[in-house]
CSV table of C-alpha atoms in Angstrom, one decimal:
chain,number,residue,atom,x,y,z
A,1,MET,CA,31.8,5.6,-25.6
A,2,GLU,CA,28.1,4.9,-25.0
A,3,ASP,CA,25.8,7.9,-24.9
A,4,LYS,CA,23.5,7.5,-21.8
A,5,GLN,CA,20.4,9.7,-22.0
A,6,GLN,CA,18.9,11.0,-18.8
A,7,PRO,CA,15.3,10.1,-18.1
A,8,VAL,CA,12.9,12.8,-19.2
A,9,PHE,CA,10.5,14.2,-16.6
A,10,GLU,CA,6.9,13.9,-17.6
A,11,ARG,CA,4.3,16.1,-15.8
A,12,GLY,CA,1.6,14.0,-14.2
A,13,THR,CA,3.6,10.8,-14.1
A,14,ASP,CA,6.0,11.5,-11.3
A,15,GLY,CA,3.8,10.7,-8.4
A,16,PRO,CA,2.4,7.4,-7.0
A,17,LYS,CA,0.0,5.4,-9.0
A,18,VAL,CA,-1.3,3.2,-6.2
A,19,ILE,CA,-1.5,4.1,-2.5
A,20,VAL,CA,-2.3,1.4,0.0
A,21,VAL,CA,-3.8,2.3,3.4
A,22,GLY,CA,-4.6,0.1,6.3
A,23,VAL,CA,-7.9,0.5,8.0
A,24,ASP,CA,-9.2,-1.3,11.1
A,25,GLY,CA,-11.9,1.1,12.4
A,26,SER,CA,-9.6,2.9,14.9
A,27,ASP,CA,-9.4,6.7,15.0
A,28,SER,CA,-5.8,6.6,13.8
A,29,SER,CA,-6.7,4.4,10.8
A,30,TRP,CA,-9.5,6.7,9.8
A,31,ARG,CA,-7.1,9.6,9.9
A,32,ALA,CA,-4.7,7.6,7.8
A,33,ALA,CA,-7.4,6.8,5.3
A,34,ALA,CA,-8.4,10.5,5.1
A,35,TYR,CA,-4.7,11.5,4.6
A,36,ALA,CA,-4.2,8.8,2.0
A,37,ALA,CA,-7.4,9.8,0.2
A,38,GLY,CA,-6.1,13.4,-0.1
A,39,LEU,CA,-2.8,12.2,-1.5
A,40,ALA,CA,-4.6,9.9,-4.0
A,41,ARG,CA,-6.9,12.6,-5.1
A,42,ARG,CA,-4.2,15.2,-5.6
A,43,GLN,CA,-1.9,12.7,-7.3
A,44,GLY,CA,-4.5,11.1,-9.5
A,45,ALA,CA,-3.6,7.7,-7.8
A,46,LYS,CA,-5.8,4.7,-7.0
A,47,LEU,CA,-6.5,4.4,-3.3
A,48,ALA,CA,-6.6,0.8,-2.0
A,49,LEU,CA,-8.1,0.5,1.5
A,50,VAL,CA,-7.1,-2.7,3.2
A,51,TYR,CA,-8.6,-4.4,6.3
A,52,ILE,CA,-6.7,-7.4,7.6
A,53,GLN,CA,-9.0,-9.7,9.6
A,54,PRO,CA,-7.2,-11.3,12.6
A,55,LEU,CA,-7.0,-15.1,12.4
A,56,LEU,CA,-8.0,-15.6,16.0
A,57,PRO,CA,-10.3,-13.4,18.0
A,58,ALA,CA,-8.8,-12.4,21.4
A,59,GLY,CA,-10.6,-14.9,23.6
A,60,ALA,CA,-10.1,-17.9,21.3
A,61,THR,CA,-6.5,-18.5,22.4
A,62,MET,CA,-7.8,-19.1,26.0
A,63,GLY,CA,-10.4,-21.6,24.9
A,64,ALA,CA,-13.3,-19.2,25.5
A,65,PRO,CA,-16.2,-19.6,23.1
A,66,VAL,CA,-16.4,-16.5,20.9
A,67,ILE,CA,-18.2,-15.3,17.9
A,68,ASP,CA,-15.8,-14.1,15.2
A,69,PRO,CA,-16.6,-10.4,14.9
A,70,THR,CA,-14.0,-9.7,12.1
A,71,HIS,CA,-16.5,-10.2,9.2
A,72,GLU,CA,-18.8,-7.8,10.9
A,73,VAL,CA,-16.0,-5.3,11.3
A,74,ALA,CA,-15.2,-5.6,7.6
A,75,GLU,CA,-18.8,-5.0,6.6
A,76,GLU,CA,-19.0,-2.0,8.9
A,77,LEU,CA,-15.8,-0.5,7.4
A,78,MET,CA,-17.1,-1.0,3.9
A,79,ALA,CA,-20.4,0.6,4.8
A,80,GLU,CA,-18.6,3.6,6.3
A,81,ILE,CA,-16.3,3.9,3.3
A,82,ARG,CA,-19.3,3.9,1.0
A,83,ARG,CA,-21.1,6.5,3.0
A,84,SER,CA,-18.0,8.7,2.9
A,85,THR,CA,-17.6,8.4,-0.9
A,86,GLU,CA,-21.3,9.1,-1.5
A,87,ARG,CA,-21.0,12.3,0.5
A,88,LEU,CA,-18.1,13.4,-1.7
A,89,GLN,CA,-19.7,12.3,-5.0
A,90,GLY,CA,-19.7,15.1,-7.5
A,91,ILE,CA,-17.1,17.1,-5.4
A,92,TYR,CA,-14.1,14.9,-5.8
A,93,HIS,CA,-13.4,12.0,-8.2
A,94,MET,CA,-11.1,9.3,-7.0
A,95,ARG,CA,-10.5,5.7,-7.9
A,96,TRP,CA,-10.6,3.4,-4.9
A,97,GLU,CA,-11.1,-0.2,-3.9
A,98,PHE,CA,-11.5,-2.1,-0.7
A,99,HIS,CA,-9.7,-5.3,0.1
A,100,THR,CA,-10.0,-7.6,3.1
A,101,LEU,CA,-8.1,-10.7,3.9
A,102,ARG,CA,-7.4,-12.8,7.0
A,103,GLY,CA,-4.0,-13.1,8.7
A,104,ASP,CA,-1.4,-11.1,10.6
A,105,PRO,CA,-1.8,-7.4,9.9
A,106,TYR,CA,1.8,-6.8,9.0
A,107,ALA,CA,2.0,-9.8,6.6
A,108,GLY,CA,-1.3,-8.9,5.1
A,109,MET,CA,-0.3,-5.3,4.4
A,110,VAL,CA,3.0,-6.5,2.9
A,111,GLN,CA,1.1,-9.0,0.7
A,112,MET,CA,-1.5,-6.4,-0.5
A,113,ALA,CA,1.2,-3.8,-1.1
A,114,ASP,CA,3.2,-6.2,-3.2
A,115,GLU,CA,0.1,-7.6,-5.1
A,116,LEU,CA,-1.2,-4.1,-5.9
A,117,ARG,CA,2.3,-2.8,-6.7
A,118,ALA,CA,2.0,0.0,-4.2
A,119,ASP,CA,4.0,3.1,-4.7
A,120,ALA,CA,3.2,4.2,-1.1
A,121,VAL,CA,1.8,2.7,2.1
A,122,VAL,CA,-0.1,4.8,4.7
A,123,VAL,CA,-1.0,3.5,8.2
A,124,GLY,CA,-2.3,5.0,11.4
A,125,ALA,CA,0.0,5.1,14.5
A,126,SER,CA,-0.6,2.2,16.8
A,127,GLU,CA,-3.1,2.7,19.6
A,128,SER,CA,-2.1,-0.6,21.4
A,129,ALA,CA,0.2,-0.7,24.4
A,130,GLY,CA,1.2,-4.3,23.4
A,131,HIS,CA,3.0,-2.9,20.4
A,132,ARG,CA,5.8,-1.6,22.6
A,133,ILE,CA,6.9,-5.1,23.1
A,134,MET,CA,6.3,-6.7,19.7
A,135,GLY,CA,6.6,-3.6,17.5
A,136,SER,CA,3.9,-1.9,15.7
A,137,VAL,CA,2.7,-2.7,12.1
A,138,ALA,CA,3.9,0.7,11.1
A,139,VAL,CA,7.5,0.2,12.4
A,140,ARG,CA,7.7,-3.2,10.8
A,141,LEU,CA,6.5,-1.8,7.4
A,142,VAL,CA,9.1,1.0,7.6
A,143,LYS,CA,11.8,-1.6,8.3
A,144,THR,CA,10.7,-3.7,5.4
A,145,GLY,CA,12.0,-0.9,3.2
A,146,ARG,CA,10.0,-1.7,0.0
A,147,TRP,CA,7.9,1.4,-0.3
A,148,PRO,CA,7.7,4.9,1.3
A,149,VAL,CA,5.6,4.5,4.5
A,150,THR,CA,3.7,7.3,6.1
A,151,VAL,CA,2.5,6.9,9.7
A,152,VAL,CA,-0.4,9.2,10.6
A,153,PRO,CA,-0.8,10.0,14.3
């Protein structure tokens, strides 16, 4: 009969190593980022902030000439994240990185969580009425079932 040993618990290795959080500049995404940052700090995990730039700006599908604001949004998000980390420098130490890519927010979050081997995903609750019909990114991530997902109101 084969002797199977039970895994040994090691203090400090039982929590998440990578926490991925979606940010888009909305109030709920900033609350999600703050929540995820607290988790990452307490767990000693790396925090990966992810902004998914939409492929088509809202007016583009109707043929209206528009300037693609998504690059500017990404730059503004990065600037705000840097300001926040500078304010906390010397108080808290945390490993973090910022990623941005173009595409569908759900598919982009899945891609980044898989690429970064996320142990947890954090997103803000949807503030869009249109998500009642199509489903929010948060609900779709939960249904994916690959990682624990926390939805911050």
